[in-house]
Amino acid sequence: GAGVSQSPSNKVTEKGKDVELRCDPISGHTALYWYRQSLGQGLEFLIYFQGNSAPDKSGLPSDRFSAERTGGSVSTLTIQRTQQEDSAVYLCASSLVVDSPLHFGNGTRLTVT
Amino acid sequence: QKEVEQNSGPLSVPEGAIASLNCTYSDRGSQSFFWYRQYSGKSPELIMFIYSNGDKEDGRFTAQLNKASQYVSLLIRDSQPSDSATYLCAVKMNSGGSNYKLTFGKGTLLTVNP
């Protein structure tokens, strides 16, 4: 595709439910990133993929968060047993190689009620 | 703690003026520097990147980098109301092998008044 695609664009879920967020990076981009942006806050790094491997998971807030990437392309961020503090915009970005600029998708706005 | 610092603003300039946005970073080993624009409710959009000391110009935008002072800035000439947005400074810090991680400042809100 022409850009990074994320789905769903909005997700409202009840506290305690699991959610899956999807990211389709720009075709050919080897690096993929997940960030989180809470209201009025800066972008918080969550995880980085190079190919299908995640060398750095240090940004994941807790063990309720996990992510995978398959085929060097699509990535899924899963949040189990969601909490209200998980409410945020989850942004996916990709870059051609690790030193290239990041290009962001439109994000998934997650609201936990 | 490796950080990127920006004045949160708001920075208000009249239409046609030069807007100057500033950013400092803590990791002296940083190699790559980026400016993103984020409109309210939208995702960040890449404006410019700079790797070497000095100035880099692209249209109305100029990025300036001074690694000795650990300072990077973005100048917007002939500011337009459509430039009103939050501007995010981002740095790839190479220390500890983390050359992939882009660390963002919290952004400066720019308002261009007609």
PDB file of C-alpha atoms in Angstrom:
ATOM      1  CA  GLY A   1       0.000   0.000   0.000  1.00  0.00           C
ATOM      2  CA  ALA A   2       0.899   3.644  -0.240  1.00  0.00           C
ATOM      3  CA  GLY A   3       1.207   4.159   3.487  1.00  0.00           C
ATOM      4  CA  VAL A   4       1.077   2.447   6.858  1.00  0.00           C
ATOM      5  CA  SER A   5      -2.393   1.087   7.484  1.00  0.00           C
ATOM      6  CA  GLN A   6      -3.808   0.467  10.948  1.00  0.00           C
ATOM      7  CA  SER A   7      -7.057  -1.131  12.000  1.00  0.00           C
ATOM      8  CA  PRO A   8      -9.403  -0.559  13.608  1.00  0.00           C
ATOM      9  CA  SER A   9      -9.230   3.226  13.636  1.00  0.00           C
ATOM     10  CA  ASN A  10     -11.289   3.310  16.829  1.00  0.00           C
ATOM     11  CA  LYS A  11     -11.901   0.646  19.439  1.00  0.00           C
ATOM     12  CA  VAL A  12     -14.061   0.898  22.531  1.00  0.00           C
ATOM     13  CA  THR A  13     -13.815  -2.022  24.909  1.00  0.00           C
ATOM     14  CA  GLU A  14     -14.830  -2.908  28.406  1.00  0.00           C
ATOM     15  CA  LYS A  15     -12.287  -3.166  31.174  1.00  0.00           C
ATOM     16  CA  GLY A  16     -10.949  -6.713  31.379  1.00  0.00           C
ATOM     17  CA  LYS A  17     -11.480  -7.581  27.713  1.00  0.00           C
ATOM     18  CA  ASP A  18      -8.668  -8.432  25.293  1.00  0.00           C
ATOM     19  CA  VAL A  19      -8.022  -6.331  22.181  1.00  0.00           C
ATOM     20  CA  GLU A  20      -5.958  -6.810  19.031  1.00  0.00           C
ATOM     21  CA  LEU A  21      -4.597  -3.927  17.005  1.00  0.00           C
ATOM     22  CA  ARG A  22      -3.307  -4.482  13.496  1.00  0.00           C
ATOM     23  CA  CYS A  23      -0.626  -2.747  11.457  1.00  0.00           C
ATOM     24  CA  ASP A  24       0.202  -3.136   7.766  1.00  0.00           C
ATOM     25  CA  PRO A  25       3.529  -1.411   7.108  1.00  0.00           C
ATOM     26  CA  ILE A  26       4.658   0.141   3.850  1.00  0.00           C
ATOM     27  CA  SER A  27       5.615  -2.639   1.454  1.00  0.00           C
ATOM     28  CA  GLY A  28       9.320  -3.442   1.642  1.00  0.00           C
ATOM     29  CA  HIS A  29       9.898  -1.720   4.969  1.00  0.00           C
ATOM     30  CA  THR A  30      11.952  -3.987   7.201  1.00  0.00           C
ATOM     31  CA  ALA A  31      11.594  -2.103  10.482  1.00  0.00           C
ATOM     32  CA  LEU A  32       8.301  -1.728  12.316  1.00  0.00           C
ATOM     33  CA  TYR A  33       7.557   0.188  15.492  1.00  0.00           C
ATOM     34  CA  TRP A  34       4.675   0.552  17.928  1.00  0.00           C
ATOM     35  CA  TYR A  35       4.252   3.740  19.931  1.00  0.00           C
ATOM     36  CA  ARG A  36       1.542   4.919  22.298  1.00  0.00           C
ATOM     37  CA  GLN A  37       0.319   8.476  22.740  1.00  0.00           C
ATOM     38  CA  SER A  38      -1.864   9.386  25.677  1.00  0.00           C
ATOM     39  CA  LEU A  39      -3.881  12.601  25.762  1.00  0.00           C
ATOM     40  CA  GLY A  40      -1.532  15.554  26.027  1.00  0.00           C
ATOM     41  CA  GLN A  41       1.507  13.312  26.283  1.00  0.00           C
ATOM     42  CA  GLY A  42       4.437  12.578  24.062  1.00  0.00           C
ATOM     43  CA  LEU A  43       4.964   9.426  22.042  1.00  0.00           C
ATOM     44  CA  GLU A  44       5.965   6.463  24.167  1.00  0.00           C
ATOM     45  CA  PHE A  45       8.020   3.714  22.511  1.00  0.00           C
ATOM     46  CA  LEU A  46       6.577   0.241  22.972  1.00  0.00           C
ATOM     47  CA  ILE A  47       8.376  -2.246  20.722  1.00  0.00           C
ATOM     48  CA  TYR A  48      10.545  -2.502  17.614  1.00  0.00           C
ATOM     49  CA  PHE A  49      10.655  -5.257  15.001  1.00  0.00           C
ATOM     50  CA  GLN A  50      13.419  -5.951  12.515  1.00  0.00           C
ATOM     51  CA  GLY A  51      11.902  -8.470  10.168  1.00  0.00           C
ATOM     52  CA  ASN A  52       9.907 -10.829  12.368  1.00  0.00           C
ATOM     53  CA  SER A  53      12.185 -10.438  15.371  1.00  0.00           C
ATOM     54  CA  ALA A  54      11.665  -8.032  18.247  1.00  0.00           C
ATOM     55  CA  PRO A  55      15.118  -7.133  19.599  1.00  0.00           C
ATOM     56  CA  ASP A  56      13.642  -4.614  22.009  1.00  0.00           C
ATOM     57  CA  LYS A  57      10.434  -5.188  23.932  1.00  0.00           C
ATOM     58  CA  SER A  58      11.509  -2.952  26.799  1.00  0.00           C
ATOM     59  CA  GLY A  59       8.805  -0.370  26.180  1.00  0.00           C
ATOM     60  CA  LEU A  60       5.890  -2.727  26.711  1.00  0.00           C
ATOM     61  CA  PRO A  61       4.192  -1.419  29.889  1.00  0.00           C
ATOM     62  CA  SER A  62       3.352  -4.806  31.396  1.00  0.00           C
ATOM     63  CA  ASP A  63       3.068  -8.500  30.591  1.00  0.00           C
ATOM     64  CA  ARG A  64      -0.501  -7.861  29.454  1.00  0.00           C
ATOM     65  CA  PHE A  65       0.991  -6.373  26.288  1.00  0.00           C
ATOM     66  CA  SER A  66       2.438  -8.525  23.527  1.00  0.00           C
ATOM     67  CA  ALA A  67       3.164  -8.119  19.850  1.00  0.00           C
ATOM     68  CA  GLU A  68       4.126 -10.234  16.916  1.00  0.00           C
ATOM     69  CA  ARG A  69       5.036  -9.747  13.296  1.00  0.00           C
ATOM     70  CA  THR A  70       4.650 -12.349  10.598  1.00  0.00           C
ATOM     71  CA  GLY A  71       6.048 -12.639   7.091  1.00  0.00           C
ATOM     72  CA  GLY A  72       8.139  -9.553   7.687  1.00  0.00           C
ATOM     73  CA  SER A  73       4.987  -7.560   7.171  1.00  0.00           C
ATOM     74  CA  VAL A  74       1.805  -7.406   9.255  1.00  0.00           C
ATOM     75  CA  SER A  75       2.088  -6.827  12.990  1.00  0.00           C
ATOM     76  CA  THR A  76      -0.454  -7.332  15.745  1.00  0.00           C
ATOM     77  CA  LEU A  77      -0.341  -5.670  19.157  1.00  0.00           C
ATOM     78  CA  THR A  78      -2.423  -7.527  21.738  1.00  0.00           C
ATOM     79  CA  ILE A  79      -3.513  -6.135  25.068  1.00  0.00           C
ATOM     80  CA  GLN A  80      -4.989  -8.631  27.491  1.00  0.00           C
ATOM     81  CA  ARG A  81      -7.317  -7.789  30.378  1.00  0.00           C
ATOM     82  CA  THR A  82      -7.473  -4.141  29.355  1.00  0.00           C
ATOM     83  CA  GLN A  83      -7.391  -1.452  32.014  1.00  0.00           C
ATOM     84  CA  GLN A  84      -8.598   2.151  31.832  1.00  0.00           C
ATOM     85  CA  GLU A  85      -5.012   3.404  31.828  1.00  0.00           C
ATOM     86  CA  ASP A  86      -4.513   1.568  28.534  1.00  0.00           C
ATOM     87  CA  SER A  87      -6.730   4.161  26.840  1.00  0.00           C
ATOM     88  CA  ALA A  88      -4.562   5.962  24.293  1.00  0.00           C
ATOM     89  CA  VAL A  89      -3.817   6.241  20.600  1.00  0.00           C
ATOM     90  CA  TYR A  90      -1.637   3.361  19.464  1.00  0.00           C
ATOM     91  CA  LEU A  91       0.565   4.331  16.542  1.00  0.00           C
ATOM     92  CA  CYS A  92       2.419   2.008  14.219  1.00  0.00           C
ATOM     93  CA  ALA A  93       5.319   3.185  12.083  1.00  0.00           C
ATOM     94  CA  SER A  94       7.626   1.570   9.576  1.00  0.00           C
ATOM     95  CA  SER A  95      10.925   2.461   7.983  1.00  0.00           C
ATOM     96  CA  LEU A  96      12.781   1.074   4.987  1.00  0.00           C
ATOM     97  CA  VAL A  97      15.817   0.209   7.068  1.00  0.00           C
ATOM     98  CA  VAL A  98      16.717   0.967  10.664  1.00  0.00           C
ATOM     99  CA  ASP A  99      18.391   4.304   9.854  1.00  0.00           C
ATOM    100  CA  SER A 100      15.582   5.592   7.671  1.00  0.00           C
ATOM    101  CA  PRO A 101      12.859   8.000   8.790  1.00  0.00           C
ATOM    102  CA  LEU A 102       9.751   6.514  10.348  1.00  0.00           C
ATOM    103  CA  HIS A 103       6.409   6.820   8.594  1.00  0.00           C
ATOM    104  CA  PHE A 104       3.362   6.606  10.819  1.00  0.00           C
ATOM    105  CA  GLY A 105      -0.071   5.130  10.291  1.00  0.00           C
ATOM    106  CA  ASN A 106      -3.227   6.957  11.343  1.00  0.00           C
ATOM    107  CA  GLY A 107      -3.347   5.136  14.656  1.00  0.00           C
ATOM    108  CA  THR A 108      -5.934   3.190  16.619  1.00  0.00           C
ATOM    109  CA  ARG A 109      -7.753   5.153  19.293  1.00  0.00           C
ATOM    110  CA  LEU A 110      -8.416   2.727  22.142  1.00  0.00           C
ATOM    111  CA  THR A 111     -10.943   3.604  24.819  1.00  0.00           C
ATOM    112  CA  VAL A 112     -11.360   1.296  27.794  1.00  0.00           C
ATOM    113  CA  THR A 113     -14.611   1.873  29.691  1.00  0.00           C
TER     114      THR A 113
ATOM    115  CA  GLN B   1      17.616   8.918  31.287  1.00  0.00           C
ATOM    116  CA  LYS B   2      18.055   9.823  27.654  1.00  0.00           C
ATOM    117  CA  GLU B   3      15.732  12.691  26.815  1.00  0.00           C
ATOM    118  CA  VAL B   4      14.583  15.092  24.166  1.00  0.00           C
ATOM    119  CA  GLU B   5      13.402  18.447  25.457  1.00  0.00           C
ATOM    120  CA  GLN B   6      11.157  20.965  23.755  1.00  0.00           C
ATOM    121  CA  ASN B   7       9.355  24.084  24.923  1.00  0.00           C
ATOM    122  CA  SER B   8       5.698  23.076  25.053  1.00  0.00           C
ATOM    123  CA  GLY B   9       4.551  26.524  23.938  1.00  0.00           C
ATOM    124  CA  PRO B  10       2.202  27.667  22.704  1.00  0.00           C
ATOM    125  CA  LEU B  11       4.331  29.619  20.265  1.00  0.00           C
ATOM    126  CA  SER B  12       2.257  32.241  18.534  1.00  0.00           C
ATOM    127  CA  VAL B  13       3.481  34.047  15.411  1.00  0.00           C
ATOM    128  CA  PRO B  14       1.725  36.272  12.876  1.00  0.00           C
ATOM    129  CA  GLU B  15       1.161  35.066   9.344  1.00  0.00           C
ATOM    130  CA  GLY B  16       4.223  35.646   7.178  1.00  0.00           C
ATOM    131  CA  ALA B  17       6.667  35.658  10.086  1.00  0.00           C
ATOM    132  CA  ILE B  18       9.449  33.166  10.808  1.00  0.00           C
ATOM    133  CA  ALA B  19       8.621  30.534  13.403  1.00  0.00           C
ATOM    134  CA  SER B  20      11.588  29.114  15.305  1.00  0.00           C
ATOM    135  CA  LEU B  21      11.205  25.786  17.098  1.00  0.00           C
ATOM    136  CA  ASN B  22      13.952  24.467  19.322  1.00  0.00           C
ATOM    137  CA  CYS B  23      14.977  21.115  20.748  1.00  0.00           C
ATOM    138  CA  THR B  24      17.796  19.838  22.936  1.00  0.00           C
ATOM    139  CA  TYR B  25      18.821  16.250  23.506  1.00  0.00           C
ATOM    140  CA  SER B  26      20.817  14.515  26.173  1.00  0.00           C
ATOM    141  CA  ASP B  27      22.682  11.740  24.326  1.00  0.00           C
ATOM    142  CA  ARG B  28      25.858  13.115  22.788  1.00  0.00           C
ATOM    143  CA  GLY B  29      26.149  10.024  20.609  1.00  0.00           C
ATOM    144  CA  SER B  30      22.921  10.741  18.729  1.00  0.00           C
ATOM    145  CA  GLN B  31      23.252  10.620  14.963  1.00  0.00           C
ATOM    146  CA  SER B  32      19.861  11.205  13.376  1.00  0.00           C
ATOM    147  CA  PHE B  33      17.373  13.987  13.990  1.00  0.00           C
ATOM    148  CA  PHE B  34      13.826  14.364  12.765  1.00  0.00           C
ATOM    149  CA  TRP B  35      11.027  16.904  12.820  1.00  0.00           C
ATOM    150  CA  TYR B  36       7.421  15.751  12.657  1.00  0.00           C
ATOM    151  CA  ARG B  37       4.252  17.828  12.409  1.00  0.00           C
ATOM    152  CA  GLN B  38       1.129  16.606  14.159  1.00  0.00           C
ATOM    153  CA  TYR B  39      -2.244  18.195  13.572  1.00  0.00           C
ATOM    154  CA  SER B  40      -4.812  17.775  16.330  1.00  0.00           C
ATOM    155  CA  GLY B  41      -6.299  14.295  16.197  1.00  0.00           C
ATOM    156  CA  LYS B  42      -3.928  13.161  13.464  1.00  0.00           C
ATOM    157  CA  SER B  43      -0.769  11.084  13.375  1.00  0.00           C
ATOM    158  CA  PRO B  44       2.742  12.549  13.115  1.00  0.00           C
ATOM    159  CA  GLU B  45       3.890  13.497   9.629  1.00  0.00           C
ATOM    160  CA  LEU B  46       7.587  13.656   8.730  1.00  0.00           C
ATOM    161  CA  ILE B  47       8.737  17.135   7.719  1.00  0.00           C
ATOM    162  CA  MET B  48      12.507  16.924   7.688  1.00  0.00           C
ATOM    163  CA  PHE B  49      15.472  14.917   8.864  1.00  0.00           C
ATOM    164  CA  ILE B  50      19.075  15.955   9.338  1.00  0.00           C
ATOM    165  CA  TYR B  51      22.196  13.949  10.055  1.00  0.00           C
ATOM    166  CA  SER B  52      25.079  16.435   9.721  1.00  0.00           C
ATOM    167  CA  ASN B  53      25.969  19.644  11.503  1.00  0.00           C
ATOM    168  CA  GLY B  54      24.734  22.774   9.784  1.00  0.00           C
ATOM    169  CA  ASP B  55      21.592  23.728   7.941  1.00  0.00           C
ATOM    170  CA  LYS B  56      19.315  21.749   5.672  1.00  0.00           C
ATOM    171  CA  GLU B  57      16.662  23.568   3.685  1.00  0.00           C
ATOM    172  CA  ASP B  58      13.496  22.228   2.085  1.00  0.00           C
ATOM    173  CA  GLY B  59      11.101  24.822   0.773  1.00  0.00           C
ATOM    174  CA  ARG B  60       9.956  27.032   3.637  1.00  0.00           C
ATOM    175  CA  PHE B  61      11.549  24.735   6.221  1.00  0.00           C
ATOM    176  CA  THR B  62      15.141  24.800   7.483  1.00  0.00           C
ATOM    177  CA  ALA B  63      16.515  22.333   9.998  1.00  0.00           C
ATOM    178  CA  GLN B  64      19.619  23.339  11.919  1.00  0.00           C
ATOM    179  CA  LEU B  65      21.855  20.953  13.846  1.00  0.00           C
ATOM    180  CA  ASN B  66      24.635  21.697  16.309  1.00  0.00           C
ATOM    181  CA  LYS B  67      25.937  18.454  17.778  1.00  0.00           C
ATOM    182  CA  ALA B  68      28.466  20.194  20.030  1.00  0.00           C
ATOM    183  CA  SER B  69      25.634  22.062  21.731  1.00  0.00           C
ATOM    184  CA  GLN B  70      23.245  19.081  21.412  1.00  0.00           C
ATOM    185  CA  TYR B  71      20.721  21.367  19.815  1.00  0.00           C
ATOM    186  CA  VAL B  72      18.466  21.048  16.800  1.00  0.00           C
ATOM    187  CA  SER B  73      15.993  23.598  15.505  1.00  0.00           C
ATOM    188  CA  LEU B  74      13.349  24.028  12.837  1.00  0.00           C
ATOM    189  CA  LEU B  75      12.696  27.349  11.128  1.00  0.00           C
ATOM    190  CA  ILE B  76       9.488  27.914   9.202  1.00  0.00           C
ATOM    191  CA  ARG B  77       9.646  30.910   6.882  1.00  0.00           C
ATOM    192  CA  ASP B  78       6.556  32.786   5.675  1.00  0.00           C
ATOM    193  CA  SER B  79       4.417  31.004   8.274  1.00  0.00           C
ATOM    194  CA  GLN B  80       0.881  30.179   7.206  1.00  0.00           C
ATOM    195  CA  PRO B  81      -2.215  29.450   9.323  1.00  0.00           C
ATOM    196  CA  SER B  82      -2.057  25.908   7.913  1.00  0.00           C
ATOM    197  CA  ASP B  83       1.285  25.492   9.718  1.00  0.00           C
ATOM    198  CA  SER B  84      -0.557  25.644  13.043  1.00  0.00           C
ATOM    199  CA  ALA B  85       0.144  22.276  14.650  1.00  0.00           C
ATOM    200  CA  THR B  86       2.296  20.551  17.236  1.00  0.00           C
ATOM    201  CA  TYR B  87       5.875  20.063  16.099  1.00  0.00           C
ATOM    202  CA  LEU B  88       7.688  17.019  17.450  1.00  0.00           C
ATOM    203  CA  CYS B  89      11.442  16.735  17.638  1.00  0.00           C
ATOM    204  CA  ALA B  90      12.731  13.169  17.511  1.00  0.00           C
ATOM    205  CA  VAL B  91      16.220  11.780  17.965  1.00  0.00           C
ATOM    206  CA  LYS B  92      17.775   8.402  17.278  1.00  0.00           C
ATOM    207  CA  MET B  93      20.160   7.833  20.149  1.00  0.00           C
ATOM    208  CA  ASN B  94      22.959   5.416  19.376  1.00  0.00           C
ATOM    209  CA  SER B  95      24.184   4.732  22.902  1.00  0.00           C
ATOM    210  CA  GLY B  96      23.910   1.176  24.149  1.00  0.00           C
ATOM    211  CA  GLY B  97      23.203  -0.177  20.685  1.00  0.00           C
ATOM    212  CA  SER B  98      19.753   1.362  20.546  1.00  0.00           C
ATOM    213  CA  ASN B  99      20.250   3.031  17.173  1.00  0.00           C
ATOM    214  CA  TYR B 100      16.791   1.983  16.042  1.00  0.00           C
ATOM    215  CA  LYS B 101      14.758   3.751  18.736  1.00  0.00           C
ATOM    216  CA  LEU B 102      13.319   7.143  17.917  1.00  0.00           C
ATOM    217  CA  THR B 103      12.862   9.180  21.104  1.00  0.00           C
ATOM    218  CA  PHE B 104      10.371  12.018  20.868  1.00  0.00           C
ATOM    219  CA  GLY B 105      10.051  15.299  22.666  1.00  0.00           C
ATOM    220  CA  LYS B 106       6.619  16.258  23.915  1.00  0.00           C
ATOM    221  CA  GLY B 107       6.202  18.783  21.144  1.00  0.00           C
ATOM    222  CA  THR B 108       5.768  22.520  20.701  1.00  0.00           C
ATOM    223  CA  LEU B 109       2.332  23.852  19.821  1.00  0.00           C
ATOM    224  CA  LEU B 110       2.611  26.473  17.082  1.00  0.00           C
ATOM    225  CA  THR B 111      -0.211  28.879  16.289  1.00  0.00           C
ATOM    226  CA  VAL B 112       0.031  31.100  13.209  1.00  0.00           C
ATOM    227  CA  ASN B 113      -2.396  33.999  13.429  1.00  0.00           C
ATOM    228  CA  PRO B 114      -3.927  35.381  10.205  1.00  0.00           C
TER     229      PRO B 114
END
